[in-house]
GROMACS .gro file of C-alpha atoms in nm:
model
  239
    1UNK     CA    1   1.986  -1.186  -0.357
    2UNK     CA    2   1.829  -1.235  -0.031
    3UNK     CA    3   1.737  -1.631  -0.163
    4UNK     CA    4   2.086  -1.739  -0.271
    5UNK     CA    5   2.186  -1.617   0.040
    6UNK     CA    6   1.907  -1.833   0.255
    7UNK     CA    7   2.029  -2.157  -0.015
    8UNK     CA    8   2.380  -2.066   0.098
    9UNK     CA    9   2.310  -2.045   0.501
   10UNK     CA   10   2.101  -2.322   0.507
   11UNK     CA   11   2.409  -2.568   0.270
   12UNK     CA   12   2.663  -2.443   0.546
   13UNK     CA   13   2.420  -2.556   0.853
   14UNK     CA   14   2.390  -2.850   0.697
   15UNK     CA   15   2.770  -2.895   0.635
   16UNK     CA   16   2.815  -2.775   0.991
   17UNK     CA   17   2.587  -3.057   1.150
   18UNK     CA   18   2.728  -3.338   0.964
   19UNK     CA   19   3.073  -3.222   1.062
   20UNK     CA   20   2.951  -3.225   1.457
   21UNK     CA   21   2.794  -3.536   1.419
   22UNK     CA   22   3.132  -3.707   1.335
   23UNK     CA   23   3.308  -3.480   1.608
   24UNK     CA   24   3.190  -3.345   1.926
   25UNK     CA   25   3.424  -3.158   1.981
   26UNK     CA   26   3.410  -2.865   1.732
   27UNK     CA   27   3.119  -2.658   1.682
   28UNK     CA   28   3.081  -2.357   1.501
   29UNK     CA   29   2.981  -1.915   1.572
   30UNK     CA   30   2.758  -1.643   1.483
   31UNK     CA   31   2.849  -1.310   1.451
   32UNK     CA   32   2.791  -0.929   1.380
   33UNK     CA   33   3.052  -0.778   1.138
   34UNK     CA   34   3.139  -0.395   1.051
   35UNK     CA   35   3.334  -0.352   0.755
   36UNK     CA   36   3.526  -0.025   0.660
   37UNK     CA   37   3.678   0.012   0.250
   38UNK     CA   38   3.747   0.244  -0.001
   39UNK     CA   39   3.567   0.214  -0.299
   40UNK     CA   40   3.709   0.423  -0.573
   41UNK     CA   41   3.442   0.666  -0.689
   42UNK     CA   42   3.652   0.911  -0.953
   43UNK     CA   43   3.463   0.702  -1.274
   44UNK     CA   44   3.148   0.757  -1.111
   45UNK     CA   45   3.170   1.126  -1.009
   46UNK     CA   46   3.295   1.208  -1.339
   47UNK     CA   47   2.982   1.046  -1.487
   48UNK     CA   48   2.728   1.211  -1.269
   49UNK     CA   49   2.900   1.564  -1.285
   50UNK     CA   50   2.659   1.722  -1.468
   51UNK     CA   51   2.389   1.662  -1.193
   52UNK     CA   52   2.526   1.914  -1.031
   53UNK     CA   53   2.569   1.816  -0.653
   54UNK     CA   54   2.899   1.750  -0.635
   55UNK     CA   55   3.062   1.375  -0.622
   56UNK     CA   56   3.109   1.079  -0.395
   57UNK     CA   57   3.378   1.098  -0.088
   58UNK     CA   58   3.602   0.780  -0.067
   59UNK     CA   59   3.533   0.578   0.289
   60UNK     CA   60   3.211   0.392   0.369
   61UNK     CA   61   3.102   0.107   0.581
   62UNK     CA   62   2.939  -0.194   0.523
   63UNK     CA   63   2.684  -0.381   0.845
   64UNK     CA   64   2.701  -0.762   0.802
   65UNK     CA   65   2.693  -1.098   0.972
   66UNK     CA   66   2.848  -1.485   0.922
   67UNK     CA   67   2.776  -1.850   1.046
   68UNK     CA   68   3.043  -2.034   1.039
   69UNK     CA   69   3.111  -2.387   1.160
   70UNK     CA   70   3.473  -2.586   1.209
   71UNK     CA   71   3.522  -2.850   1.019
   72UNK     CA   72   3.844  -2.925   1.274
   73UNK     CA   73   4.056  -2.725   1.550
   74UNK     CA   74   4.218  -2.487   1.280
   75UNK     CA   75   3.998  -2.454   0.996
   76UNK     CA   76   3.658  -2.352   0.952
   77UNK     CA   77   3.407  -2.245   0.658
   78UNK     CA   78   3.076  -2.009   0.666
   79UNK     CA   79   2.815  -1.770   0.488
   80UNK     CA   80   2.828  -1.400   0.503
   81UNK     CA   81   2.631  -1.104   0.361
   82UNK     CA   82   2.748  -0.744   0.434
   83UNK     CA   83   2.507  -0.456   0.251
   84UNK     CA   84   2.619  -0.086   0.317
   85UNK     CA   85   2.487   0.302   0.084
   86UNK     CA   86   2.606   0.617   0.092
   87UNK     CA   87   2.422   0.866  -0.040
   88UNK     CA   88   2.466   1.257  -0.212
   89UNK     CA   89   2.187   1.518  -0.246
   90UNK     CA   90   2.155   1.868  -0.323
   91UNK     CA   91   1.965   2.150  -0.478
   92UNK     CA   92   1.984   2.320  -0.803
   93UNK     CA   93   1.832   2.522  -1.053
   94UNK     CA   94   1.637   2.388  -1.352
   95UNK     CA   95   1.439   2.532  -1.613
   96UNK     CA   96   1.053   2.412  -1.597
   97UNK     CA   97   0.814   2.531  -1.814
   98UNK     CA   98   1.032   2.886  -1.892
   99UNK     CA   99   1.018   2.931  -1.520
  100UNK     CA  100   1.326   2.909  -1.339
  101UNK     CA  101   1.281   2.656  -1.036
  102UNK     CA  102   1.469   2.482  -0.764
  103UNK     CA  103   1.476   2.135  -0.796
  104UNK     CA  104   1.633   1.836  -0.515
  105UNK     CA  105   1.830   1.566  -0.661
  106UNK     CA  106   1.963   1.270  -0.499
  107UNK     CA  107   2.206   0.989  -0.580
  108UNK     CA  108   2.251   0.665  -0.343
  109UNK     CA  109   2.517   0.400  -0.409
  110UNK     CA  110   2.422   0.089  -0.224
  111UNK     CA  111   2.653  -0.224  -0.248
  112UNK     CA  112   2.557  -0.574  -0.110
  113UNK     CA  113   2.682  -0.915  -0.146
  114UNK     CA  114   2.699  -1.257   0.051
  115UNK     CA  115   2.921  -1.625  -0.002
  116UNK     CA  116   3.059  -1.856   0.145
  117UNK     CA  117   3.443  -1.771   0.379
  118UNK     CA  118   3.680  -2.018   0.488
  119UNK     CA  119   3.908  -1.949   0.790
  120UNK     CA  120   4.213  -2.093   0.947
  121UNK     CA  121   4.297  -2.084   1.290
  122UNK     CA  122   4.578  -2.076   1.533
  123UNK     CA  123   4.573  -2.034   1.909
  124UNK     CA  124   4.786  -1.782   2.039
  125UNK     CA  125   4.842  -1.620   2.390
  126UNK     CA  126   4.520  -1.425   2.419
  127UNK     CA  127   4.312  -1.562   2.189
  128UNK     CA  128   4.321  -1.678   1.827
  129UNK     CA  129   4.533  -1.562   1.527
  130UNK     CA  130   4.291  -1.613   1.162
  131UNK     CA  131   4.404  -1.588   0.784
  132UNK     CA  132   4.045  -1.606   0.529
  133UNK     CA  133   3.927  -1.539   0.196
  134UNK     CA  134   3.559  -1.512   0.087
  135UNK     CA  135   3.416  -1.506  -0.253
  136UNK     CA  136   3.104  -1.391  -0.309
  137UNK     CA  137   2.825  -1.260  -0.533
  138UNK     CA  138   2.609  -0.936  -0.517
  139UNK     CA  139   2.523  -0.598  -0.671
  140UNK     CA  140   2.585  -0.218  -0.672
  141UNK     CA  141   2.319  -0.039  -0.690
  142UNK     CA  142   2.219   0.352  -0.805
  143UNK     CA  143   1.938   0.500  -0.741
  144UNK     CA  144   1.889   0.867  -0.898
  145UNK     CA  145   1.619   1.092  -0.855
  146UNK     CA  146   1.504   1.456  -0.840
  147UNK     CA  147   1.210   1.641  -0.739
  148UNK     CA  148   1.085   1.964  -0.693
  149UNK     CA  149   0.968   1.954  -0.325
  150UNK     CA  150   0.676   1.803  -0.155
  151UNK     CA  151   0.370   1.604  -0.360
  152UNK     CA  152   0.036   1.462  -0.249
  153UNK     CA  153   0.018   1.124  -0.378
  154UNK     CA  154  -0.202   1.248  -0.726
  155UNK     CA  155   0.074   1.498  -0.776
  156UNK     CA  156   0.291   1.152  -0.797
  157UNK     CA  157   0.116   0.990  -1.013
  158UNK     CA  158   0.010   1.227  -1.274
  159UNK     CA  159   0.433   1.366  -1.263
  160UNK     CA  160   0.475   1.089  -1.448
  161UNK     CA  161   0.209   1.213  -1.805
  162UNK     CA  162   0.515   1.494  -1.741
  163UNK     CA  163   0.868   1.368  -1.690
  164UNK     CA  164   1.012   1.672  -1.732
  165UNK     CA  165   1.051   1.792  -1.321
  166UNK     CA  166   1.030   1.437  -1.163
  167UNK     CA  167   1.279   1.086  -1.190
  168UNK     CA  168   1.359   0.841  -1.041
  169UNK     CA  169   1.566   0.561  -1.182
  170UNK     CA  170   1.729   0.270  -1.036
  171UNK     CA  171   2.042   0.113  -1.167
  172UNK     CA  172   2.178  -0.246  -1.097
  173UNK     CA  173   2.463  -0.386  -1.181
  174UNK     CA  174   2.595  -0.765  -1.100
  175UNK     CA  175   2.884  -0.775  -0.852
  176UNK     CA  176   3.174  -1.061  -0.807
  177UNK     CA  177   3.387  -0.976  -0.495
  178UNK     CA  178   3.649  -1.181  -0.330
  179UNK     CA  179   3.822  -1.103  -0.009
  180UNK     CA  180   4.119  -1.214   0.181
  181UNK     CA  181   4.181  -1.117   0.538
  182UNK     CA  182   4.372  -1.185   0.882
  183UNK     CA  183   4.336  -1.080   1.187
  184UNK     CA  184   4.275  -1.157   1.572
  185UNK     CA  185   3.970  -1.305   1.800
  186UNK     CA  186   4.001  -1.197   2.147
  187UNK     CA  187   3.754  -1.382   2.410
  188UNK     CA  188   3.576  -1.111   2.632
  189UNK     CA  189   3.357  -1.332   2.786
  190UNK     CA  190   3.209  -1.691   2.756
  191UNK     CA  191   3.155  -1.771   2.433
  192UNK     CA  192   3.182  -1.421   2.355
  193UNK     CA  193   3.464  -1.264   2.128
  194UNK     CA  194   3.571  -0.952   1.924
  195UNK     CA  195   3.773  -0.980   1.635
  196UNK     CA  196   3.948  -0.734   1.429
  197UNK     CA  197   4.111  -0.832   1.100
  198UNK     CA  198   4.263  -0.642   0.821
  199UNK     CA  199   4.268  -0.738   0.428
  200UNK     CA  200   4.188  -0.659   0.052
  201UNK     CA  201   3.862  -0.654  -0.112
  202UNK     CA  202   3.845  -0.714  -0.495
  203UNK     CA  203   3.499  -0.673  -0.651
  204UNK     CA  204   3.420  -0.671  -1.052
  205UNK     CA  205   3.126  -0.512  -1.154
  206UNK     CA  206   2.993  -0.565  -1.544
  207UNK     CA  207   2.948  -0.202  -1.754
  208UNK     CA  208   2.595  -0.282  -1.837
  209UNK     CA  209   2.357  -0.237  -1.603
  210UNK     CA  210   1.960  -0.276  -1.570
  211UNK     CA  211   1.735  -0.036  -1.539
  212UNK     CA  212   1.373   0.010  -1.301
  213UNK     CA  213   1.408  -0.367  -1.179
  214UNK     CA  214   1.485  -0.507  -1.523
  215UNK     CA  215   1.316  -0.295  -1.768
  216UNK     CA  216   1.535  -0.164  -1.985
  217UNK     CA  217   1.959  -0.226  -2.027
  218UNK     CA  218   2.185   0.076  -1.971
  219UNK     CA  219   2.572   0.011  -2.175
  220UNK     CA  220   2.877   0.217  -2.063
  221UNK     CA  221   2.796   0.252  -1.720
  222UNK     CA  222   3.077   0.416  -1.547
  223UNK     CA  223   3.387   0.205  -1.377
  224UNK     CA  224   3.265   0.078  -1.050
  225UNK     CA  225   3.498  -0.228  -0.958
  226UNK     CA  226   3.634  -0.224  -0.648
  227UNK     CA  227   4.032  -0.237  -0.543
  228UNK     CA  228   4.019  -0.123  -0.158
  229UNK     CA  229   4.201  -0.230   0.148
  230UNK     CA  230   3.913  -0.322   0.461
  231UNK     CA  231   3.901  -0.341   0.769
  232UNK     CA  232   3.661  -0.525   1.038
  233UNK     CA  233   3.574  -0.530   1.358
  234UNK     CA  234   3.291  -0.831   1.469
  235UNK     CA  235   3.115  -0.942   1.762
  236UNK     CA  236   3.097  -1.390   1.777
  237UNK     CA  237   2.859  -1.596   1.963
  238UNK     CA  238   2.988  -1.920   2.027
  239UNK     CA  239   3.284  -2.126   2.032
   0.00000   0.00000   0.00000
């Protein structure tokens, strides 16, 4: 992820500097984004029920940034990547060897993705109204695991000649999100702004998934597209 997302930062820069060079007078930002959504976890709860440790809580945030450069006074384009987990854990009882034992488990639902935005602007009296859309490319990720407490590092290794008390699996599935979003830059100082901005985020995620970093394929994984409304708040460098 992390290289289309360099190939992507490094095609807008050079968009950006060719657009300068033909035109002094626009220039382009940097920012820090937070992003609040949604995300529908009912399919996924449902799915990891039997675990035991209860189920996902709707709300979670995602930390991000953008470049962006103006390709004239009102419109401008730029690359983005947001990334964001939540996490639930608990303890229950398991059976181990006819013993009964107390075992941790842990799921963590991480979501990232990054493309390119295009905004359009329009000066108003304290600052700058913005209507955008982004589409972009990512994953959702799962990671799973359980453990009975803590292991020297020989304990690790031979846990695994005896699956039975300790996993950990990681799930990945292939993201497509698209957002659209308007909002408000306020200056606060030179070159300095906050924005806030309000939208929808749409994100289709396939229902087979890989497995340990591509070592096995997992089918019917549980409905994790997103349909949430999101909200931002950013900090810009720059004009």
């Amino acid at each position: 992820m992390i290289k289309y997302l360099i190939i992507v930062l490094l095609l807008t820069l050079s968009l950006n500097a060719k657009i300068r060079s033909g035109s002094s007078s626009e220039s382009g930002s940097i920012g820090v984004n937070l992003i609040y959504f949604t995300p529908d976890f009912d399919s996924l709860n449902r799915g990891i029920k039997s675990l035991g440790i209860g189920g996902f809580e709707d709300g979670m945030f995602l930390w991000g940034g953008e470049i962006s450069g103006a390709v004239n006074s009102m419109v401008s384009i730029g690359a983005q990547y947001y990334n964001g987990a939540t996490s639930i854990s608990g303890r229950v009882d398991k059976i181990y060897e006819g013993n009964n034992v107390k075992v941790s488990r842990n799921v963590r639902y991480n979501i990232g993705y990054g493309g390119l935005n295009v905004t359009y602007n329009r000066k108003i009296g304290f600052g700058n109204y913005f209507l955008g859309g982004s589409a972009n490319y990512g994953s959702i990720k799962l990671q799973i695991s359980q453990d009975g407490g803590d292991l020297d590092f020989s304990q690790l290794i031979n846990s695994y000649n005896d699956p039975n008390l300790i996993h950990s699996t990681n799930l990945k599935m292939d993201l497509y999100a698209f957002e659209i979003y308007s909002g408000v830059k306020i200056p606060i100082a030179e070159k300095v702004s906050i924005m806030f901005s309000a939208g929808y985020l749409y994100g289709f995620c396939n229902e087979n998934g890989v497995l340990n970093y591509d070592f096995e394929n997992v089918s019917n994984v549980p409905d994790m597209d997103i349909k949430s409304f999101r909200y931002s708040i950013s900090l810009m460098f720059g004009a």
